[in-house]
Tab-separated table of C-alpha atoms in Angstrom:
chain	number	residue	atom	x	y	z
H	128	MET	CA	-33.041	9.126	24.180
H	129	THR	CA	-33.792	10.026	27.924
H	130	GLY	CA	-35.367	6.953	30.444
H	131	PRO	CA	-39.120	6.879	30.902
H	132	GLY	CA	-38.035	6.488	35.243
H	133	ARG	CA	-36.569	10.415	34.282
H	134	ALA	CA	-39.526	11.300	32.502
H	135	ASP	CA	-41.849	10.560	35.036
H	136	THR	CA	-40.687	12.582	37.429
H	137	LEU	CA	-40.132	15.645	35.839
H	138	GLY	CA	-43.628	14.851	34.374
H	139	HIS	CA	-45.114	14.844	38.326
H	140	ARG	CA	-42.596	17.562	39.402
H	141	VAL	CA	-44.927	19.449	36.298
H	142	ALA	CA	-48.110	18.409	37.420
H	143	ARG	CA	-47.419	19.398	41.747
H	144	GLY	CA	-46.154	23.277	40.466
H	145	ARG	CA	-48.779	24.983	41.731
H	146	SER	CA	-46.734	28.155	43.029
H	147	ARG	CA	-45.640	28.835	39.646
H	148	SER	CA	-47.174	28.828	36.753
H	149	GLY	CA	-48.194	25.936	35.247
H	150	ARG	CA	-46.273	27.285	31.158
H	151	ALA	CA	-43.577	28.648	33.195
H	152	LEU	CA	-42.595	25.728	35.064
H	153	LEU	CA	-43.051	24.012	32.491
H	154	MET	CA	-40.320	25.791	29.577
H	155	ASP	CA	-38.260	26.409	32.323
H	156	VAL	CA	-37.247	22.182	32.721
H	157	VAL	CA	-37.504	22.268	28.586
H	158	ARG	CA	-34.347	24.350	28.350
H	159	ARG	CA	-32.683	21.823	31.147
H	160	HIS	CA	-34.004	18.968	29.259
H	161	ARG	CA	-33.203	18.983	25.968
H	162	SER	CA	-34.710	15.007	25.213
H	163	VAL	CA	-37.690	14.368	22.662
H	164	PHE	CA	-39.628	12.507	24.878
H	165	VAL	CA	-39.166	14.396	27.735
H	166	VAL	CA	-40.756	17.322	26.395
H	167	LEU	CA	-43.735	15.325	25.227
H	168	THR	CA	-44.185	14.456	28.851
H	169	LEU	CA	-44.185	17.895	30.080
H	170	LEU	CA	-45.770	19.387	26.549
H	171	LEU	CA	-48.861	16.733	27.857
H	172	VAL	CA	-48.365	16.959	31.642
H	173	ALA	CA	-48.895	21.040	31.674
H	174	GLY	CA	-51.208	21.608	28.727
H	175	VAL	CA	-53.494	18.001	29.337
H	176	THR	CA	-53.877	17.599	33.173
H	177	GLY	CA	-52.692	20.779	34.475
H	178	CYS	CA	-52.060	21.132	37.702
H	179	SER	CA	-53.130	19.081	40.488
H	180	PRO	CA	-57.028	18.561	40.460
H	181	GLY	CA	-59.340	20.525	42.054
H	182	ALA	CA	-62.703	19.934	44.646
H	183	GLY	CA	-65.516	18.816	41.738
H	184	GLU	CA	-62.900	18.912	38.479
H	185	ARG	CA	-64.508	16.350	35.807
H	186	TYR	CA	-62.502	14.030	34.271
H	187	LYS	CA	-62.730	12.451	30.743
H	188	ALA	CA	-61.648	9.099	29.013
H	189	GLY	CA	-58.462	8.852	27.481
H	190	PHE	CA	-56.234	6.360	25.729
H	191	SER	CA	-55.168	3.761	28.401
H	192	GLU	CA	-52.166	1.102	26.136
H	193	LEU	CA	-50.442	1.898	23.308
H	194	PRO	CA	-49.639	-1.283	21.026
H	195	ALA	CA	-47.038	-3.671	22.144
H	196	ARG	CA	-45.517	-4.608	19.249
H	197	CYS	CA	-44.597	-2.531	15.333
H	198	SER	CA	-46.718	-4.882	13.478
H	199	ASP	CA	-49.763	-3.553	15.181
H	200	ALA	CA	-48.697	0.115	15.941
H	201	LEU	CA	-48.014	0.929	11.907
H	202	LYS	CA	-51.014	-1.527	10.938
H	203	PRO	CA	-53.356	1.762	10.170
H	204	ALA	CA	-50.946	3.178	8.315
H	205	ASP	CA	-50.013	0.091	6.177
H	206	GLY	CA	-51.726	1.273	2.934
H	207	ALA	CA	-49.482	4.513	3.555
H	208	ILE	CA	-46.874	3.250	3.765
H	209	LYS	CA	-46.748	0.943	1.361
H	210	ALA	CA	-47.326	4.378	-1.618
H	211	PHE	CA	-45.080	6.117	-0.182
H	212	ALA	CA	-42.064	3.702	-0.507
H	213	GLY	CA	-43.282	3.513	-4.217
H	214	GLU	CA	-41.542	1.210	-6.508
H	215	ALA	CA	-38.903	0.464	-3.465
H	216	TYR	CA	-41.650	-1.301	-1.666
H	217	SER	CA	-40.640	-4.275	-3.184
H	218	ALA	CA	-37.210	-4.242	-3.063
H	219	VAL	CA	-35.018	-5.643	0.080
H	220	ARG	CA	-36.953	-4.206	3.194
H	221	GLU	CA	-35.524	-3.967	6.998
H	222	ALA	CA	-38.134	-5.155	9.437
H	223	PRO	CA	-39.284	-2.156	11.709
H	224	ASP	CA	-37.468	-1.700	14.847
H	225	ALA	CA	-39.125	-1.189	18.272
H	226	ASP	CA	-37.674	1.165	20.975
H	227	ARG	CA	-40.915	0.928	23.591
H	228	ALA	CA	-41.178	2.445	27.365
H	229	ALA	CA	-43.398	1.646	30.006
H	230	GLY	CA	-43.731	3.779	33.095
H	231	ASP	CA	-46.501	5.339	35.627
H	232	THR	CA	-47.475	8.303	33.998
H	233	SER	CA	-46.485	7.436	30.265
H	234	GLN	CA	-45.619	5.501	27.502
H	235	SER	CA	-43.809	5.846	24.831
H	236	LEU	CA	-42.838	3.077	21.288
H	237	THR	CA	-41.496	4.164	18.057
H	238	CYS	CA	-41.513	2.104	15.105
H	239	ALA	CA	-39.074	2.526	11.928
H	240	MET	CA	-39.382	1.007	8.771
H	241	LYS	CA	-37.080	0.972	5.644
H	242	PHE	CA	-37.351	-0.358	1.716
H	243	GLY	CA	-34.751	0.010	-0.550
H	244	SER	CA	-31.589	-0.924	-1.308
H	245	SER	CA	-27.590	0.616	-2.014
H	246	ILE	CA	-27.301	-0.500	-5.324
H	247	GLN	CA	-29.436	0.052	-8.019
H	248	ARG	CA	-30.741	-2.800	-9.949
H	249	GLU	CA	-30.755	-3.445	-13.699
H	250	PRO	CA	-32.346	-2.764	-16.343
H	251	VAL	CA	-32.068	1.112	-14.970
H	252	LYS	CA	-35.610	2.725	-15.238
H	253	PRO	CA	-35.065	5.415	-17.719
H	254	TYR	CA	-36.452	8.109	-15.010
H	255	ARG	CA	-36.959	9.336	-11.297
H	256	THR	CA	-37.681	6.110	-8.581
H	257	PRO	CA	-36.982	5.744	-5.690
H	258	MET	CA	-34.030	4.532	-3.879
H	259	TRP	CA	-34.406	5.016	-0.619
H	260	ARG	CA	-37.720	5.947	1.264
H	261	ASN	CA	-37.467	5.376	5.467
H	262	ALA	CA	-40.675	6.265	7.642
H	263	THR	CA	-39.986	6.402	12.141
H	264	VAL	CA	-44.470	6.927	13.638
H	265	SER	CA	-43.473	7.420	17.048
H	266	TYR	CA	-46.442	7.905	19.584
H	267	PHE	CA	-45.957	9.002	23.435
H	268	LEU	CA	-48.975	8.675	25.919
H	269	SER	CA	-49.671	10.217	28.998
H	270	LEU	CA	-51.097	8.414	31.405
H	271	TYR	CA	-52.196	11.245	34.131
H	272	PRO	CA	-56.089	12.173	34.052
H	273	ILE	CA	-58.062	14.649	30.959
H	274	GLY	CA	-60.214	17.121	32.984
H	275	VAL	CA	-63.019	18.036	30.189
H	276	ASN	CA	-61.597	21.480	30.385
H	277	ASP	CA	-58.600	21.120	29.897
H	278	THR	CA	-56.571	23.160	26.900
H	279	ARG	CA	-54.740	22.044	23.779
H	280	PRO	CA	-51.122	23.682	23.487
H	281	ASN	CA	-49.930	24.675	21.179
H	282	LEU	CA	-46.901	22.107	19.254
H	283	ALA	CA	-45.416	24.645	17.258
H	284	ASN	CA	-43.523	25.733	20.849
H	285	TYR	CA	-42.273	21.659	21.421
H	286	VAL	CA	-40.649	21.002	18.258
H	287	PRO	CA	-36.975	19.954	18.965
H	288	GLY	CA	-34.792	22.516	18.554
H	289	SER	CA	-37.251	25.067	17.404
H	290	THR	CA	-36.188	27.735	19.665
H	291	GLN	CA	-32.726	28.142	18.421
H	292	PRO	CA	-31.856	30.910	15.230
H	293	ASP	CA	-31.733	28.249	12.168
H	294	SER	CA	-33.943	25.181	13.589
H	295	PRO	CA	-36.747	23.943	11.449
H	296	ARG	CA	-39.561	26.429	11.353
H	297	PRO	CA	-42.799	24.532	12.057
H	298	THR	CA	-46.328	25.172	10.127
H	299	PRO	CA	-49.793	24.564	10.992
H	300	VAL	CA	-51.307	21.470	9.324
H	301	ALA	CA	-55.126	21.023	9.136
H	302	GLY	CA	-56.464	17.812	8.229
H	303	ILE	CA	-54.598	15.640	10.404
H	304	GLY	CA	-55.736	14.797	14.381
H	305	GLU	CA	-55.515	17.796	16.598
H	306	ASN	CA	-52.949	20.901	16.567
H	307	ALA	CA	-50.417	19.472	13.937
H	308	VAL	CA	-47.882	20.714	12.000
H	309	THR	CA	-45.129	19.453	9.746
H	310	TRP	CA	-41.524	20.988	9.580
H	311	GLU	CA	-38.149	20.303	7.464
H	312	LYS	CA	-34.634	19.314	8.893
H	313	THR	CA	-32.506	20.085	6.640
H	314	ALA	CA	-28.069	19.284	6.549
H	315	LYS	CA	-25.629	19.479	3.814
H	316	GLY	CA	-24.656	16.386	2.121
H	317	ASP	CA	-27.904	14.524	4.209
H	318	PRO	CA	-31.172	13.593	2.441
H	319	PRO	CA	-33.892	16.172	3.789
H	320	ARG	CA	-36.545	15.008	6.535
H	321	ILE	CA	-40.023	15.936	6.808
H	322	SER	CA	-42.288	15.995	10.125
H	323	VAL	CA	-45.617	15.613	10.854
H	324	MET	CA	-46.616	16.359	14.994
H	325	PHE	CA	-50.246	15.557	16.285
H	326	SER	CA	-52.317	14.806	19.309
H	327	ILE	CA	-55.667	13.351	20.072
H	328	ASP	CA	-56.437	13.589	23.249
H	329	ASN	CA	-53.291	12.210	25.689
H	330	LEU	CA	-51.352	11.121	22.747
H	331	ILE	CA	-48.984	12.579	21.000
H	332	VAL	CA	-47.894	11.161	17.030
H	333	THR	CA	-44.684	12.178	15.794
H	334	VAL	CA	-44.049	10.959	12.011
H	335	GLU	CA	-40.667	11.592	10.176
H	336	THR	CA	-39.540	10.517	6.798
H	337	TRP	CA	-36.433	10.512	4.545
H	338	GLY	CA	-35.412	8.702	1.521
H	339	LYS	CA	-33.256	9.204	-1.362
H	340	ASP	CA	-33.808	8.918	-5.029
H	341	TRP	CA	-32.295	6.897	-8.382
H	342	SER	CA	-31.640	9.828	-10.785
H	343	GLY	CA	-32.893	8.117	-13.643
H	344	ILE	CA	-30.138	9.322	-16.054
H	345	PRO	CA	-27.349	6.071	-17.045
H	346	GLU	CA	-24.396	6.715	-15.226
H	347	THR	CA	-25.528	9.456	-12.282
H	348	PHE	CA	-25.016	9.006	-8.582
H	349	PRO	CA	-28.102	8.712	-6.323
H	350	VAL	CA	-29.921	11.751	-5.762
H	351	VAL	CA	-29.716	13.189	-2.133
H	352	ASP	CA	-32.559	16.173	-2.491
H	353	SER	CA	-34.190	17.839	-4.694
H	354	PRO	CA	-37.637	19.449	-4.741
H	355	GLU	CA	-38.961	16.572	-6.208
H	356	LEU	CA	-37.486	14.334	-3.774
H	357	ARG	CA	-39.100	16.989	-1.022
H	358	ALA	CA	-42.580	16.913	-2.870
H	359	ASP	CA	-42.844	13.532	-2.565
H	360	LEU	CA	-41.026	13.467	1.052
H	361	ARG	CA	-43.743	16.305	2.303
H	362	ALA	CA	-46.829	14.138	0.574
H	363	GLY	CA	-45.637	10.650	2.546
H	364	THR	CA	-45.763	11.821	6.004
H	365	GLU	CA	-48.913	13.702	5.902
H	366	ALA	CA	-50.391	10.801	4.590
H	367	ILE	CA	-49.295	8.151	6.869
H	368	ALA	CA	-50.215	11.250	9.955
H	369	GLU	CA	-53.072	10.757	8.023
H	370	ALA	CA	-53.955	7.889	8.332
H	371	VAL	CA	-52.674	7.376	11.942
H	372	ALA	CA	-55.249	9.717	12.778
H	373	GLN	CA	-58.132	8.750	11.692
H	374	GLN	CA	-57.653	4.734	12.860
H	375	VAL	CA	-55.756	5.206	15.565
H	376	PRO	CA	-58.731	5.959	18.105
H	377	SER	CA	-60.776	2.979	17.476
H	378	ALA	CA	-57.287	0.865	17.809
H	379	LEU	CA	-56.009	1.313	21.491
H	380	PRO	CA	-58.325	1.133	24.227
H	381	ARG	CA	-59.982	4.103	26.626
H	382	ALA	CA	-59.830	4.600	30.113
H	383	MET	CA	-60.978	7.035	33.380
H	384	LEU	CA	-57.118	7.711	33.667
H	385	THR	CA	-56.160	7.972	37.322
H	386	GLN	CA	-53.038	9.931	39.356
H	387	PRO	CA	-50.196	7.771	38.681
H	388	SER	CA	-47.925	6.305	41.837
H	389	LEU	CA	-45.255	6.992	40.434
H	390	THR	CA	-43.110	3.752	41.684
H	391	SER	CA	-42.550	2.091	38.435
H	392	SER	CA	-40.859	2.153	34.731
H	393	THR	CA	-39.959	-0.709	32.463
H	394	ARG	CA	-37.956	-0.204	29.246
H	395	THR	CA	-37.038	-2.776	26.250
H	396	SER	CA	-35.602	-2.368	22.651
H	397	THR	CA	-35.051	-5.060	20.171
H	398	THR	CA	-32.559	-3.132	18.232
H	399	ALA	CA	-29.029	-5.309	19.250
H	400	GLU	CA	-25.635	-4.328	18.658
H	401	ASN	CA	-24.227	-5.563	15.248
H	402	PRO	CA	-20.450	-5.950	15.666
H	403	SER	CA	-18.433	-4.460	13.091
H	404	VAL	CA	-16.324	-7.477	11.780
H	405	VAL	CA	-14.991	-7.794	8.258
H	406	TRP	CA	-14.340	-10.691	6.375
H	407	ASP	CA	-10.452	-11.396	5.488
H	408	PRO	CA	-9.316	-11.166	1.888
H	409	CYS	CA	-6.972	-13.574	1.715
H	410	GLN	CA	-8.957	-16.234	2.608
H	411	ILE	CA	-9.719	-16.953	-0.617
H	412	PRO	CA	-8.395	-20.785	-1.837
H	413	ASP	CA	-5.774	-21.192	-4.311
H	414	ASP	CA	-7.271	-23.048	-6.652
H	415	ARG	CA	-9.830	-20.330	-7.451
H	416	LEU	CA	-7.128	-17.820	-7.358
H	417	SER	CA	-5.283	-19.815	-10.128
H	418	ALA	CA	-8.763	-20.456	-11.931
H	419	ALA	CA	-9.235	-16.438	-11.839
H	420	GLY	CA	-5.853	-16.190	-13.422
H	421	LEU	CA	-4.803	-14.669	-10.811
H	422	ASP	CA	-1.172	-15.947	-9.257
H	423	PRO	CA	-1.667	-16.631	-5.537
H	424	ASN	CA	2.256	-16.532	-4.954
H	425	SER	CA	1.444	-12.865	-5.688
H	426	LEU	CA	-0.391	-12.031	-2.942
H	427	LEU	CA	0.813	-8.598	-0.446
H	428	ARG	CA	-1.537	-8.493	2.594
H	429	GLY	CA	-2.187	-4.945	3.708
H	430	ASP	CA	-3.387	-4.094	7.092
H	431	TYR	CA	-6.193	-6.346	9.351
H	432	ASP	CA	-7.744	-5.804	12.192
H	433	THR	CA	-11.944	-5.244	12.960
H	434	LYS	CA	-11.805	-2.452	11.068
H	435	SER	CA	-10.528	-3.452	7.492
H	436	ALA	CA	-8.875	-5.585	5.239
H	437	GLN	CA	-6.813	-5.615	2.215
H	438	CYS	CA	-5.010	-8.022	-0.432
H	439	ILE	CA	-3.383	-7.594	-3.309
H	440	TRP	CA	-2.753	-10.479	-6.344
H	441	ARG	CA	-0.491	-10.185	-9.331
H	442	GLY	CA	-2.944	-11.553	-13.263
H	443	GLY	CA	-0.621	-10.457	-15.569
H	444	TRP	CA	-1.473	-7.324	-17.584
H	445	TYR	CA	-2.916	-6.105	-13.649
H	446	ARG	CA	-2.897	-5.984	-10.324
H	447	LEU	CA	-6.279	-7.369	-8.188
H	448	ARG	CA	-6.810	-5.248	-4.725
H	449	VAL	CA	-9.761	-6.857	-2.331
H	450	SER	CA	-10.813	-4.846	-0.167
H	451	GLN	CA	-13.340	-4.858	3.274
H	452	THR	CA	-14.422	-1.903	5.273
H	453	VAL	CA	-16.589	-1.101	7.392
H	454	ALA	CA	-16.921	2.192	5.760
H	455	PRO	CA	-20.690	2.359	4.709
H	456	PHE	CA	-21.256	1.560	0.903
H	457	GLU	CA	-23.027	4.871	-0.059
H	458	GLY	CA	-20.413	7.333	1.726
H	459	SER	CA	-17.340	5.059	0.167
H	460	ILE	CA	-18.779	5.218	-3.476
H	461	TYR	CA	-21.642	7.709	-3.923
H	462	GLU	CA	-20.046	10.129	-2.144
H	463	ASN	CA	-15.964	9.375	-3.638
H	464	ARG	CA	-15.021	11.622	-5.928
H	465	THR	CA	-12.532	9.879	-6.556
H	466	TYR	CA	-14.947	7.767	-8.953
H	467	VAL	CA	-17.141	8.594	-12.118
H	468	HIS	CA	-19.675	6.796	-13.799
H	469	PRO	CA	-21.586	4.919	-11.638
H	470	LYS	CA	-23.350	1.275	-13.245
H	471	PRO	CA	-24.878	-1.758	-11.666
H	472	VAL	CA	-23.469	-4.763	-12.722
H	473	THR	CA	-25.041	-8.183	-11.905
H	474	ILE	CA	-22.136	-10.532	-11.234
H	475	GLY	CA	-23.834	-14.500	-11.337
H	476	ASP	CA	-26.564	-14.060	-8.511
H	477	ARG	CA	-24.399	-10.983	-6.789
H	478	HIS	CA	-25.661	-7.238	-7.475
H	479	ALA	CA	-22.559	-4.741	-8.086
H	480	VAL	CA	-21.758	-1.108	-8.905
H	481	GLN	CA	-18.983	-0.382	-10.964
H	482	VAL	CA	-16.748	3.339	-10.847
H	483	ARG	CA	-13.887	4.195	-12.420
H	484	TRP	CA	-11.508	6.203	-11.469
H	485	ASP	CA	-11.684	10.048	-12.701
H	486	ALA	CA	-9.055	11.097	-15.082
H	487	SER	CA	-7.744	7.803	-15.518
H	488	THR	CA	-7.800	4.745	-18.039
H	489	ASP	CA	-6.081	2.382	-15.434
H	490	TRP	CA	-8.648	1.635	-12.341
H	491	CYS	CA	-11.697	0.143	-12.788
H	492	VAL	CA	-13.673	-0.685	-9.344
H	493	LEU	CA	-16.449	-3.194	-8.541
H	494	ALA	CA	-18.119	-2.534	-4.941
H	495	PHE	CA	-20.661	-5.110	-3.193
H	496	GLU	CA	-22.297	-4.195	0.147
H	497	ILE	CA	-21.825	-6.325	2.866
H	498	PRO	CA	-24.971	-6.283	4.902
H	499	ARG	CA	-23.591	-5.691	7.839
H	500	GLU	CA	-24.009	-2.356	10.249
H	501	ALA	CA	-21.632	-0.386	8.930
H	502	ASN	CA	-19.582	3.476	11.357
H	503	LEU	CA	-22.208	5.612	9.870
H	504	PRO	CA	-25.813	5.337	9.765
H	505	ASP	CA	-28.319	5.792	6.613
H	506	LYS	CA	-25.213	5.167	4.379
H	507	GLY	CA	-25.341	1.767	3.788
H	508	GLY	CA	-24.296	-1.733	4.465
H	509	GLN	CA	-20.383	-2.274	5.138
H	510	THR	CA	-17.627	-1.563	1.654
H	511	LEU	CA	-16.953	-4.659	-0.167
H	512	ARG	CA	-14.277	-3.492	-3.544
H	513	PHE	CA	-12.571	-5.454	-6.025
H	514	GLU	CA	-10.076	-3.075	-7.352
H	515	ALA	CA	-8.529	-3.641	-10.757
H	516	ALA	CA	-5.235	-1.655	-11.951
H	517	ARG	CA	-3.242	-1.900	-15.433
H	518	THR	CA	0.765	-2.851	-15.039
H	519	ASP	CA	1.536	-2.268	-18.631
H	520	ASP	CA	0.029	-1.011	-22.244
H	521	HIS	CA	-2.203	-3.619	-22.177
H	522	PRO	CA	-6.100	-1.616	-24.233
H	523	PRO	CA	-7.695	-0.173	-21.350
H	524	ALA	CA	-11.274	-0.883	-22.528
H	525	ASP	CA	-10.881	-4.393	-21.729
H	526	LEU	CA	-9.914	-3.775	-17.776
H	527	CYS	CA	-13.563	-3.444	-16.712
H	528	THR	CA	-14.734	-6.592	-18.529
H	529	GLU	CA	-11.576	-8.223	-17.002
H	530	LEU	CA	-12.122	-7.346	-13.235
H	531	THR	CA	-16.246	-8.966	-14.402
H	532	ARG	CA	-14.898	-11.569	-15.212
H	533	VAL	CA	-12.532	-12.507	-11.999
H	534	THR	CA	-14.859	-11.307	-9.973
H	535	THR	CA	-17.809	-13.851	-11.151
H	536	LEU	CA	-15.197	-16.664	-10.623
H	537	LEU	CA	-13.950	-16.078	-7.154
H	538	SER	CA	-17.758	-14.669	-5.985
H	539	PRO	CA	-18.413	-18.425	-4.298
H	540	SER	CA	-15.860	-17.522	-1.684
H	541	LEU	CA	-17.301	-13.715	-0.668
H	542	PRO	CA	-18.972	-12.942	1.909
H	543	PRO	CA	-23.610	-13.029	1.679
H	544	THR	CA	-23.678	-9.331	-0.235
H	545	THR	CA	-27.060	-7.302	-0.729
């Protein structure tokens, strides 16, 4: 994201650009600077304030300050967000991320909420339910004076990437703020994202949602895209945007804005880096391994570093491989073509997914999600796997039952899981 100081400088250039038409200068700078907030800065400066004020021009009050916390910024949309999350609302809920920037010419605040879980809970619902529901609300506030005769720009022209041949095509949406537009962004293998952008005086708000569904069909992988999912996302995005548009005007302070001094800017973020460090399965105590029926002396250690760890023991008629990796859970399990027939399993107070190897009865896998940042976004936390492989003619139907028994006995030694 472009810092506020850079955006303020560009906005000041547009506001002072008397020698060229406002729109010509605007589009010239937009072509060279693709950041969303740079575009919004230029959009509000050029569309709302025009060029430097002339003699006798009249002004009106505008919003003067954004909320300091996401809890306040999202409060107008609490009901709409809860309805959007649906059955995922009561599951694991991540706290809102806050990314706030403040300068002489603009302020911005982005808040993100995530509801749901990468692992389905028992009993499985016999109908489609939300797996994940994500909602991001971004506020952008221009602090330039607002002339009473200023015209509102067409927001459809300023959707990020809208000039590219394969870009999302924004369309107008009625009943939400001023000049509201909506668009859909898709990429193969990723959930669709639905956005609504609208303005109110010197404020621009962008709401974006995305998510995944449980299908309601036993032993079936999650649904990443479907007409029903897109309809849910679109309805949720518009409902959240409408709630914000209706309630924000009375929640934000107003003032007569003056020409900015262009001297300072600050930026704060609550998002912290989470180092990728994996747990070492070989730390499981020998006495616990023996109690589970494994031979501690049969240990074979695989490669171990900060990104992966693997240990193997013999268990009579099978081998047990335990591995942890920074690879994301959903990508490793749900998108792995090796696996079939996923179903949730409860291991004590933990939740796991059992899968079988495609076209093989010799393997059974239990997968846990570690609540640490994985190496790809939006695909779950890190992955912990228990994999049992038959080594003799023992009946294959017993393999998953035995794996569940052994994993249950070893679970007190495991790191926290979701």
